[in-house]
Coordinates of C-alpha atoms and ligand atoms in Angstrom, one line a residue:
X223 CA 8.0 11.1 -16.6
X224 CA 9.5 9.1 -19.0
X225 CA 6.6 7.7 -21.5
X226 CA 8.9 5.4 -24.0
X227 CA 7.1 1.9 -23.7
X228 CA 3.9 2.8 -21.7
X229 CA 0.9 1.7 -23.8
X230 CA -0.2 4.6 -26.0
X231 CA -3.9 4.2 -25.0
X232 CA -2.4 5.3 -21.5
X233 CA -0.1 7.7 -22.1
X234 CA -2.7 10.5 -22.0
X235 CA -4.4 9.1 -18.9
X236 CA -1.4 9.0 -16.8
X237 CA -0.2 12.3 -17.6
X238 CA -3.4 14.4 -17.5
X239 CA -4.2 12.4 -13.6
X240 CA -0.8 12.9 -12.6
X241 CA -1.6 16.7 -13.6
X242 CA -4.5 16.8 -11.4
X243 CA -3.6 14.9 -8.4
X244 CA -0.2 16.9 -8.8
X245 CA -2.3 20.4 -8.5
X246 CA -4.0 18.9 -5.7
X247 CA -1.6 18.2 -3.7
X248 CA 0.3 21.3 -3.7
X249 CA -3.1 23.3 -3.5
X250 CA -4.8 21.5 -0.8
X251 CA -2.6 19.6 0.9
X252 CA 1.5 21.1 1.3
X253 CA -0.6 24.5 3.2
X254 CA -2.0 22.2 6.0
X255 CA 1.2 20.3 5.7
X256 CA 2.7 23.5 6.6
X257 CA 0.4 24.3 8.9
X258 CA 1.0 21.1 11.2
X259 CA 4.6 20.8 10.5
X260 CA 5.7 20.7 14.4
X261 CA 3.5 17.7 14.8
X262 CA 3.8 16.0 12.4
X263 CA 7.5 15.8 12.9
X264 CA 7.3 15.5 16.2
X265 CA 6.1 11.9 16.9
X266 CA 5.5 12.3 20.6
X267 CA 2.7 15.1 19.4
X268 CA 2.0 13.1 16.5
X269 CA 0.6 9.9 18.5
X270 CA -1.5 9.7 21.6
X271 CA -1.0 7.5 24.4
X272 CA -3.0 5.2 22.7
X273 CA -1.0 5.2 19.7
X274 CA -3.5 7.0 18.0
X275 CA -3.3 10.1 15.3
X276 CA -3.4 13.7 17.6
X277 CA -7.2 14.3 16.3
X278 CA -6.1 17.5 15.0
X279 CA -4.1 15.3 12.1
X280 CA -7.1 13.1 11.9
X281 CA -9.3 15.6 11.0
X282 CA -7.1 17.2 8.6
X283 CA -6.2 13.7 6.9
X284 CA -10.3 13.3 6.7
X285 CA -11.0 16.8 5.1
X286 CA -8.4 15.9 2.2
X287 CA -9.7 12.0 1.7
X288 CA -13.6 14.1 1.2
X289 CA -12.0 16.9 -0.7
X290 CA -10.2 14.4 -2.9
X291 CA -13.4 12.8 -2.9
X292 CA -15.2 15.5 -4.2
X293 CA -12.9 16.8 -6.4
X294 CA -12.6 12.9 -8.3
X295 CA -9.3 11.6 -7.5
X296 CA -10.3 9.1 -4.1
X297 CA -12.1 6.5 -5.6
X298 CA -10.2 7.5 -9.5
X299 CA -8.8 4.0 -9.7
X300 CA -12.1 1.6 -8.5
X301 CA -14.4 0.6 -11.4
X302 CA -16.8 2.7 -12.2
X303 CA -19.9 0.4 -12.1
X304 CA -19.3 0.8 -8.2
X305 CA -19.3 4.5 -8.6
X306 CA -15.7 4.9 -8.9
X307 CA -13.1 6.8 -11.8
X308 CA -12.9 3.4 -14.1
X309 CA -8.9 3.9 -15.1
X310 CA -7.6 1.0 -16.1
X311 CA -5.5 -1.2 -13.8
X312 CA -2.2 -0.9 -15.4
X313 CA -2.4 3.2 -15.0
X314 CA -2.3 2.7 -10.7
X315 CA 1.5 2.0 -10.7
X316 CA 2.6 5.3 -12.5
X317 CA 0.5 7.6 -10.6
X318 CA 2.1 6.3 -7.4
X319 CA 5.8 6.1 -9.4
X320 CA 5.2 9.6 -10.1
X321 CA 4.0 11.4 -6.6
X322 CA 6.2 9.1 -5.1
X323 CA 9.2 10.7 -7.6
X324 CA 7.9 14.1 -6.6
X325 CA 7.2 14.6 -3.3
X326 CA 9.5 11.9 -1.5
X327 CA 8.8 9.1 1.2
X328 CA 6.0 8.6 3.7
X329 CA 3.9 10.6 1.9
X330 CA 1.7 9.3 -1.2
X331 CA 2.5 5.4 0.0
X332 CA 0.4 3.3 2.5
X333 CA 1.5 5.1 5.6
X334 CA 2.1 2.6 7.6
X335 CA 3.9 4.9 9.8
X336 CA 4.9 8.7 8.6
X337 CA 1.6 9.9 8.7
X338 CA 1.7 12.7 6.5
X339 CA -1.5 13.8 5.3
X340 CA -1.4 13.3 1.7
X341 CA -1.7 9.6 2.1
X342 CA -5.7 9.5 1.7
X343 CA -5.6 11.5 -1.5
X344 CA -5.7 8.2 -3.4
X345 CA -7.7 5.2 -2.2
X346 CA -6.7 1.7 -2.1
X347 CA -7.9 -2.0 -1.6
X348 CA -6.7 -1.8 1.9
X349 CA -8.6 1.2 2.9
X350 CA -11.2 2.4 0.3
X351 CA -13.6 2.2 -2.9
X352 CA -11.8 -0.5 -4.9
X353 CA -12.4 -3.5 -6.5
X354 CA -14.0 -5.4 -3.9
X355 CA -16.7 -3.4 -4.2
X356 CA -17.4 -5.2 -7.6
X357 CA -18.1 -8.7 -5.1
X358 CA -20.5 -6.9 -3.4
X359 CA -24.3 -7.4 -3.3
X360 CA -26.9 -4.4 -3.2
X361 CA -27.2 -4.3 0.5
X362 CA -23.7 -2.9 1.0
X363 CA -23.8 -1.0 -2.1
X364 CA -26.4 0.9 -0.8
X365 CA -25.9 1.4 3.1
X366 CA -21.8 1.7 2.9
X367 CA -20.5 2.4 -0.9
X368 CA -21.6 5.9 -0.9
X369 CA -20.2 7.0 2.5
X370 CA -17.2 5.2 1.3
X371 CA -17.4 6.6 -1.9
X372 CA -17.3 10.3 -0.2
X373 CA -14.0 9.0 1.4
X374 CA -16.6 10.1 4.9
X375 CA -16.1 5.6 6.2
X376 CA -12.8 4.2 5.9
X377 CA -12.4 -0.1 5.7
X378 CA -9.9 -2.4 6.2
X379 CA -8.7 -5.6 4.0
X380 CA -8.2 -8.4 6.8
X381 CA -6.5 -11.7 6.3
X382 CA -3.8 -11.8 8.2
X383 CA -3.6 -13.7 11.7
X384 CA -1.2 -14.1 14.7
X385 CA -1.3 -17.3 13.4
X386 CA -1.3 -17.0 9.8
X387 CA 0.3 -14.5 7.5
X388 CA 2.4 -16.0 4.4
X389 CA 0.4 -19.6 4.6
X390 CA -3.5 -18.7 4.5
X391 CA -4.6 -22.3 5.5
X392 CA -3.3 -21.2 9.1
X393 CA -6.1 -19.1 9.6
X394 CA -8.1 -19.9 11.9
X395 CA -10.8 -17.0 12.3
X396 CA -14.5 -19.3 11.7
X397 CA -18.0 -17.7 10.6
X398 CA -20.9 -19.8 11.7
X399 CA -24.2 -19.0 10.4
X400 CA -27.6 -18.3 12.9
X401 CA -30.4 -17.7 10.6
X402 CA -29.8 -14.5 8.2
X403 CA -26.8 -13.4 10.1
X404 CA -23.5 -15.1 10.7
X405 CA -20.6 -14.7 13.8
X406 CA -17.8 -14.6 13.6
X407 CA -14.9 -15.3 16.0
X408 CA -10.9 -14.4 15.9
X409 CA -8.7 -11.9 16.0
X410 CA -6.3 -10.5 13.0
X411 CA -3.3 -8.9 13.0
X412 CA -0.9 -6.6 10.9
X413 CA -4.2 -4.6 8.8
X414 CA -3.1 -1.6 7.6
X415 CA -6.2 1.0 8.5
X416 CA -7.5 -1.1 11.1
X417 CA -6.9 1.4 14.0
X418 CA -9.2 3.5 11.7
X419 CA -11.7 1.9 9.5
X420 CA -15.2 1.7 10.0
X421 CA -15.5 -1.8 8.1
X422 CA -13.6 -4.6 8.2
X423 CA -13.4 -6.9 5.4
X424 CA -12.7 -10.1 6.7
X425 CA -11.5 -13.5 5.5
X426 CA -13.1 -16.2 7.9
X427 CA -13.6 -20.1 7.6
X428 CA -17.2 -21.1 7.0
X429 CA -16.5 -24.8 6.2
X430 CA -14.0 -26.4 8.0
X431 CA -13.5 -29.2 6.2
X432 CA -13.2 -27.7 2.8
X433 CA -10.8 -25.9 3.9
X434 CA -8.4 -28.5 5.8
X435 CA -8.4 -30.1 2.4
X436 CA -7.1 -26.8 0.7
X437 CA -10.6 -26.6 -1.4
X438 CA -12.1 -23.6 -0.5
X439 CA -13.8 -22.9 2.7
X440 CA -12.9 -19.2 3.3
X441 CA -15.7 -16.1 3.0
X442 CA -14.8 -12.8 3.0
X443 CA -17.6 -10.8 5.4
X444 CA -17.8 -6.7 5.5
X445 CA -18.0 -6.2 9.0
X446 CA -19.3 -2.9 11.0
X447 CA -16.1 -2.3 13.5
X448 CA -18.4 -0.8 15.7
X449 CA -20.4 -3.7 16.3
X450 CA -20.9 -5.1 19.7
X451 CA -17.7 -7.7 20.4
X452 CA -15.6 -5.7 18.0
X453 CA -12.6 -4.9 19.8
X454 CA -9.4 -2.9 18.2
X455 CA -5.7 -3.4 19.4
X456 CA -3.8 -0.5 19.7
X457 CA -1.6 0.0 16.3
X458 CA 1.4 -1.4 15.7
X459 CA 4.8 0.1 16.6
X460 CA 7.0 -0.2 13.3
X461 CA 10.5 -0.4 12.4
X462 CA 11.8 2.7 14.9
X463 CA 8.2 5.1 14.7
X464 CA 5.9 5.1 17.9
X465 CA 2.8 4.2 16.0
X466 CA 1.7 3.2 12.7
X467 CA -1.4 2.5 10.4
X468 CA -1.3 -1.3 11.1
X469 CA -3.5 -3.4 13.7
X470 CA -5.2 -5.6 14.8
X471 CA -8.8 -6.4 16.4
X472 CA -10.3 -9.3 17.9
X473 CA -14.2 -10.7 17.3
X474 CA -15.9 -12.3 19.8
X475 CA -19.3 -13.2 18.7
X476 CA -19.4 -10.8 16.6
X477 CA -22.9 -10.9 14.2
X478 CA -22.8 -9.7 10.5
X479 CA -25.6 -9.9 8.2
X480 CA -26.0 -12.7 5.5
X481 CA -26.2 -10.0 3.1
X482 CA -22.9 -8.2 3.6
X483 CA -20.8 -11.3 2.2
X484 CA -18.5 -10.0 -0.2
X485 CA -18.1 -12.4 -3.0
X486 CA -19.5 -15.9 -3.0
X487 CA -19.8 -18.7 -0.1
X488 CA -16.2 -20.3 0.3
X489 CA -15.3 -18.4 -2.1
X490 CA -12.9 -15.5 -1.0
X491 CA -9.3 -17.2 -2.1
X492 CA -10.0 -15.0 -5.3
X493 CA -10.9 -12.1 -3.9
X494 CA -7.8 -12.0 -1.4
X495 CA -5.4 -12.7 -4.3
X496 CA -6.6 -10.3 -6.8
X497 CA -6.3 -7.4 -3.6
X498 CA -3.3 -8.5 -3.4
X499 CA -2.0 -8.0 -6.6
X500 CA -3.3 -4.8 -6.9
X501 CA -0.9 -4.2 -3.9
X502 CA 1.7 -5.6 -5.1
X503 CA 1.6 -3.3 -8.0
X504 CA 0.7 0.0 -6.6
X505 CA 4.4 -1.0 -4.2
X506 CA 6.2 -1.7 -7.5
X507 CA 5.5 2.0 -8.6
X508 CA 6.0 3.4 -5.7
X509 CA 8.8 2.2 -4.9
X510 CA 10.2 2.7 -8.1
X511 CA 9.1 6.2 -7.7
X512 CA 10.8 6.5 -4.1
X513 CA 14.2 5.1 -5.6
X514 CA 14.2 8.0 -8.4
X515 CA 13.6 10.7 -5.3
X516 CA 16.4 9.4 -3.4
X517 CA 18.5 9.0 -6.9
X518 CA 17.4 13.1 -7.9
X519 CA 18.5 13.8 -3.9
X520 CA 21.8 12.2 -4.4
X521 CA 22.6 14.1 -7.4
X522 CA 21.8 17.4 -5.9
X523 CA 23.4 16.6 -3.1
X524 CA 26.9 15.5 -4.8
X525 CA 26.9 18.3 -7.1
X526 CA 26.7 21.0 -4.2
X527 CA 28.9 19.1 -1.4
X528 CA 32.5 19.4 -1.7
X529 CA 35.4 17.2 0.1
X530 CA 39.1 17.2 -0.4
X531 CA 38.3 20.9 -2.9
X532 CA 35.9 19.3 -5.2
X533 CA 32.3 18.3 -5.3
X534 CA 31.5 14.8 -4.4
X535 CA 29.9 13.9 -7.6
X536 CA 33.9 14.1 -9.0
X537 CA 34.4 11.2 -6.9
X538 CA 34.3 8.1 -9.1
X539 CA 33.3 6.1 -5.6
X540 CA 30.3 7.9 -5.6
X541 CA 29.5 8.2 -9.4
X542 CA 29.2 4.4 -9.8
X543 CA 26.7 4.5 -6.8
X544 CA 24.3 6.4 -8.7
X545 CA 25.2 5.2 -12.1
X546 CA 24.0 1.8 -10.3
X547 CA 21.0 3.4 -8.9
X548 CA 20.3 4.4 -12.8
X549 CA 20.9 1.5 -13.8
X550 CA 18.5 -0.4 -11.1
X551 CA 16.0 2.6 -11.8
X552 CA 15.7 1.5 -15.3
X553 CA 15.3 -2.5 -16.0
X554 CA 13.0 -2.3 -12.9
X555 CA 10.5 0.9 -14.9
X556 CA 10.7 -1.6 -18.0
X557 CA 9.2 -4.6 -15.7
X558 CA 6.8 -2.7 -14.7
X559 CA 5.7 -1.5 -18.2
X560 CA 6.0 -4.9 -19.4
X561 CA 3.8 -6.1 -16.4
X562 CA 1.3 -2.8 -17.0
X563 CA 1.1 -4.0 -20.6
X564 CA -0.1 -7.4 -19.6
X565 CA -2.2 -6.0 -17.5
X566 CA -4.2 -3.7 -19.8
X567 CA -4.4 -6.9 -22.6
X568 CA -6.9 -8.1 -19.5
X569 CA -4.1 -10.9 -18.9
X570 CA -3.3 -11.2 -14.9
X571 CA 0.3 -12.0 -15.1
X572 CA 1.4 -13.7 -12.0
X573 CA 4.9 -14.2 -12.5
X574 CA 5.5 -10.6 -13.7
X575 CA 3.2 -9.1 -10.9
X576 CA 5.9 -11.0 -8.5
X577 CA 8.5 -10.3 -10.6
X578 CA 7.4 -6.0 -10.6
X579 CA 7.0 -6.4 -6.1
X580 CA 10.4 -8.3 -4.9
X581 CA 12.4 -6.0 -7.8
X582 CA 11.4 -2.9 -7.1
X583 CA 11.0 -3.0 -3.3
X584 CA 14.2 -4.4 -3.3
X585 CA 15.8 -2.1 -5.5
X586 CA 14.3 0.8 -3.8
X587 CA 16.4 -0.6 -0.7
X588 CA 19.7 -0.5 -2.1
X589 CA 19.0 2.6 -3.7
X590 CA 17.7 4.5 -0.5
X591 CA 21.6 3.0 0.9
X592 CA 23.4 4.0 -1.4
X593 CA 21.9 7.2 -0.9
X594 CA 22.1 7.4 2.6
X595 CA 25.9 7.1 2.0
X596 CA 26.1 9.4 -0.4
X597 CA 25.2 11.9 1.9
X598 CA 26.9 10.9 4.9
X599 CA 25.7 11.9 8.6
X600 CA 22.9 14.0 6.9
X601 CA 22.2 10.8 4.6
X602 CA 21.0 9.6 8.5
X603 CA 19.6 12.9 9.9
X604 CA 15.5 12.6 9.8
X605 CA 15.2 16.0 8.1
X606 CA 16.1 14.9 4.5
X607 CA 13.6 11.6 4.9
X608 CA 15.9 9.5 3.0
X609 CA 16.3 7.4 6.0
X610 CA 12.2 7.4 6.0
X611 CA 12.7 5.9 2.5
X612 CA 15.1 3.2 3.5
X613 CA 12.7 2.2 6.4
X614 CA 9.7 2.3 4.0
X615 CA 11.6 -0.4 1.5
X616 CA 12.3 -2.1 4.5
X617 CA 8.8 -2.5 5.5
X618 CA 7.2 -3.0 2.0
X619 CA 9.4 -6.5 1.7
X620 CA 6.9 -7.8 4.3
X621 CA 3.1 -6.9 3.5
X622 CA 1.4 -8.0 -0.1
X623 CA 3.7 -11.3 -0.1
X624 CA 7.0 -11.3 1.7
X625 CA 9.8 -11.4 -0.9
X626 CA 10.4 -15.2 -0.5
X627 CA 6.7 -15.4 -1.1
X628 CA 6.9 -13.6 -4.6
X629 CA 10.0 -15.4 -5.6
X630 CA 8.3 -18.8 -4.3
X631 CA 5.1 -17.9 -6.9
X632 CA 7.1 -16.8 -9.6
X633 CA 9.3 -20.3 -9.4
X634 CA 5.8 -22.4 -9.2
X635 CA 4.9 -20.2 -12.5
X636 CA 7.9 -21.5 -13.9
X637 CA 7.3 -25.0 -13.5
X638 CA 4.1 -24.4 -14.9
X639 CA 5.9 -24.0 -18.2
X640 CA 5.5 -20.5 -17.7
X641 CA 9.2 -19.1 -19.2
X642 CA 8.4 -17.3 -21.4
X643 CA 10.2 -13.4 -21.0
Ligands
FAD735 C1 3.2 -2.8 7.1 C2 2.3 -4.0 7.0 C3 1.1 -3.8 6.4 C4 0.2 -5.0 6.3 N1 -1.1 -4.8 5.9 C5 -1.9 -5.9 5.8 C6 -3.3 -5.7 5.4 O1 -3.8 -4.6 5.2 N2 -4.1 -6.9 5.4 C7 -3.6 -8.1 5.7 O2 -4.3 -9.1 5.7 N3 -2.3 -8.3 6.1 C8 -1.4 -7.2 6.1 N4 -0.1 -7.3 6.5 C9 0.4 -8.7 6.8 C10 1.3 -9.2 5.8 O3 0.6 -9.6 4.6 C11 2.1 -10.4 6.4 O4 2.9 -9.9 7.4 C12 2.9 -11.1 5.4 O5 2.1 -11.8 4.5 C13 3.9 -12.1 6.1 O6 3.2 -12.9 7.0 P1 3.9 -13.1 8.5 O7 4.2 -11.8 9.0 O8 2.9 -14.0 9.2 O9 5.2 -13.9 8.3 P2 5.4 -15.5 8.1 O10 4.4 -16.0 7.1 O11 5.4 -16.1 9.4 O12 6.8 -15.6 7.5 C14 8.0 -15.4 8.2 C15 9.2 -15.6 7.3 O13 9.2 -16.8 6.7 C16 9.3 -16.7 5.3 N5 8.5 -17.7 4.7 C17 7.2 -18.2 5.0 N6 6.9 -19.2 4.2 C18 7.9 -19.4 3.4 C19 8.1 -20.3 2.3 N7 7.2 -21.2 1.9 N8 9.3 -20.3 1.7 C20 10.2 -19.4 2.0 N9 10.1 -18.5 3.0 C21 8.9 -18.5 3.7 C22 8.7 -15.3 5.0 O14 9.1 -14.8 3.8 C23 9.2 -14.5 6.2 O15 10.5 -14.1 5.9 C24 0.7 -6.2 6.6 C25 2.0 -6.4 7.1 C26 2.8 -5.3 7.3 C27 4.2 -5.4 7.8

């Protein structure tokens, strides 16, 4: 890792986590990795007819979320006044740059759909102790923090629709309240961890006419996926894999308690924007991560390679690919230090949160093909997972804010007189 420009007061919290997350991997899990290697490259042993994990991976991908648990690096990056490690905001984006750097795609990223089994080593807003816990009152504190917490219930962030995905006032989920409980009705689509969580946060209208007129309106609900009327779709299938992370459930009638509103009445807007920029950042550094994989794979890979008696990487063709890659690598790291520094003054910079998504997602794209054509056939060949990478850039323009979304929020910044670089 290259430290020039990350706050100093971070310096030594990044390096000694990436340490220990590092350690952990390779200990606990790269064995079972091994150990399961024919499924989990084998997709139709990988997925059920149902489109579900074989239960052998599920139960190897729970044992690391509790060991990781246990051992203090699950819940590392949720405050700790909801029982989580406290690191500050800006740190989340170099942990992910860095396991992302080291150990290559589909593995420490949201898996939406190479489910390798290091993905629940680090929790996230969209499946685990985060931030959202901090909107939470005491009853869901006590009966589902802890089990969260242990990494033994998984949740879901839900906001999404069939209906609605960029433009929130599409939604058109409704919670109507009957005494001390409310029900809810709808269906949501696209959730990453839905085919697996226990809970289910979810964003639902409980006054209509507020929210027609764009003032509010929406409460986010924590609701038990096991609850009668509670009905899961079968996962998504994603850009070329048979399954995925990602799906969707419908709720008919489905009754939650008054206590286990997250947040305030009508007031959820917040909460779903601050989850998403959380998101938005942990992408930035992973993908920025992902791109300095596929740039370390390319130089390997030129150097050892030889066509018309010399190596590649004496092709000038090829040298200003990765020189570009380097290039890319680079201003898009000193973003998202710039963006990390904001962050850790307490500031929440939009512009530069949108700024850090669209430039390293996209980057990481042109950096996975460029690589891909650095290697030739083999850059396509599933074995060296650089085409894993270019589908995983692919995907991450899309959830968190498309990229027309982030460049749509950064322009209204701008006309807010926010210019300033
Ligand atoms: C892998 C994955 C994981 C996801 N995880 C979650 C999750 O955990 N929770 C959750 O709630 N959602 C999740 N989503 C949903 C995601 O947030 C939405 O897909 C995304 O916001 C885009 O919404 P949409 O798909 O409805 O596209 P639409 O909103 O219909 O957009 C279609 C196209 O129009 C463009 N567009 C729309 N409006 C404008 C505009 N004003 N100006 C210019 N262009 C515009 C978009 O950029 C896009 O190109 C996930 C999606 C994916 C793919």
């Amino acid at each position: 890792m290259t430290d020039v420009g990350i706050p100093e007061e971070l310096k030594d919290i990044i390096k000694g986590s990436i340490a220990g997350l590092t350690g952990f991997v390779d200990s606990d899990v790269l064995p079972l990795e091994a150990k399961y290697k024919e499924i989990l490259h084998d997709e139709r042993k990988l997925f059920g007819e149902d489109g579900l994990l074989a239960p052998e991976i599920r139960e190897a991908r729970d044992g690391i979320r509790q060991k990781s648990a246990q051992a203090g690096f699950y819940a590392m990056m949720a405050p700790e006044s909801v029982g989580g490690g406290g690191l500050p905001w800006a740190v989340g984006p170099f942990l992910l740059e860095a396991l992302n750097r080291k150990y290559g795609p589909g593995r420490i990223f949201i898996s939406w759909a190479a489910s390798f089994l290091s993905t629940p080593l680090l929790a996230s807003f969209v499946d685990g102790p985060s931030h959202l816990f901090l909107q939470a009152g005491p009853a869901i504190r006590d009966e589902v923090l802890p089990e969260v917490l242990e990494g033994k219930k998984t949740v879901c962030f839900a906001v999404t629709e069939p209906g609605a995905g960029s433009d929130l006032w599409g939604l058109k989920t409704k919670a109507k309240r009957d005494g001390d409980e409310w029900v809810v009705n709808g269906s949501k689509q696209w959730i990453t961890n839905a085919p697996y969580c226990d809970y289910a946060a979810v964003f639902a209208i409980t006054d209509g006419e507020a929210f027609a007129a764009h003032k509010g309106g929406l409460t986010c609900f924590l609701l038990d996926a096991k609850a009668p009327g509670f009905t899961k779709d079968r996962p998504e299938r994603i850009i070329g894999h048979l399954s995925s992370d990602c799906g969707g459930f419908t709720m008919d009638d489905v009754r939650v308690r008054n206590d286990y509103m997250i947040g305030t009445l009508g007031g959820a807007f917040q909460i779903a924007m601050f989850g998403i920029s959380e998101g938005r950042m942990g992408m930035a550094g992973a993908c920025l991560g992902l791109a300095q994989w596929a740039l370390d794979r390319s130089l390997e890979y030129a150097k050892e390679r030889k066509t018309f008696g010399v190596p590649l990487a004496e092709h000038e063709a090829l040298q200003f690919m990765m020189a570009d890659m380097a290039m890319e690598i680079f201003a898009t790291k000193y973003a998202i230090i710039q963006t990390a520094k904001m962050l850790d003054a307490g500031e929440i910079p939009v512009k530069e949160i949108c700024i850090s998504k669209a430039l390293s997602i996209e980057m990481c794209q042109r950096a996975y093909d460029k690589a891909i054509q650095i290697h030739g056939g083999m850059g396509l060949s599933s074995e060296l997972m650089l085409e894993e990478g270019f589908r995983i850039a692919r995907t991450a323009r899309i959830p968190d804010g498309t990229s027309e979304i982030q460049r749509r929020t950064i322009f209204r910044q701008l006309l807010r007189g926010d210019t300033a670089f």
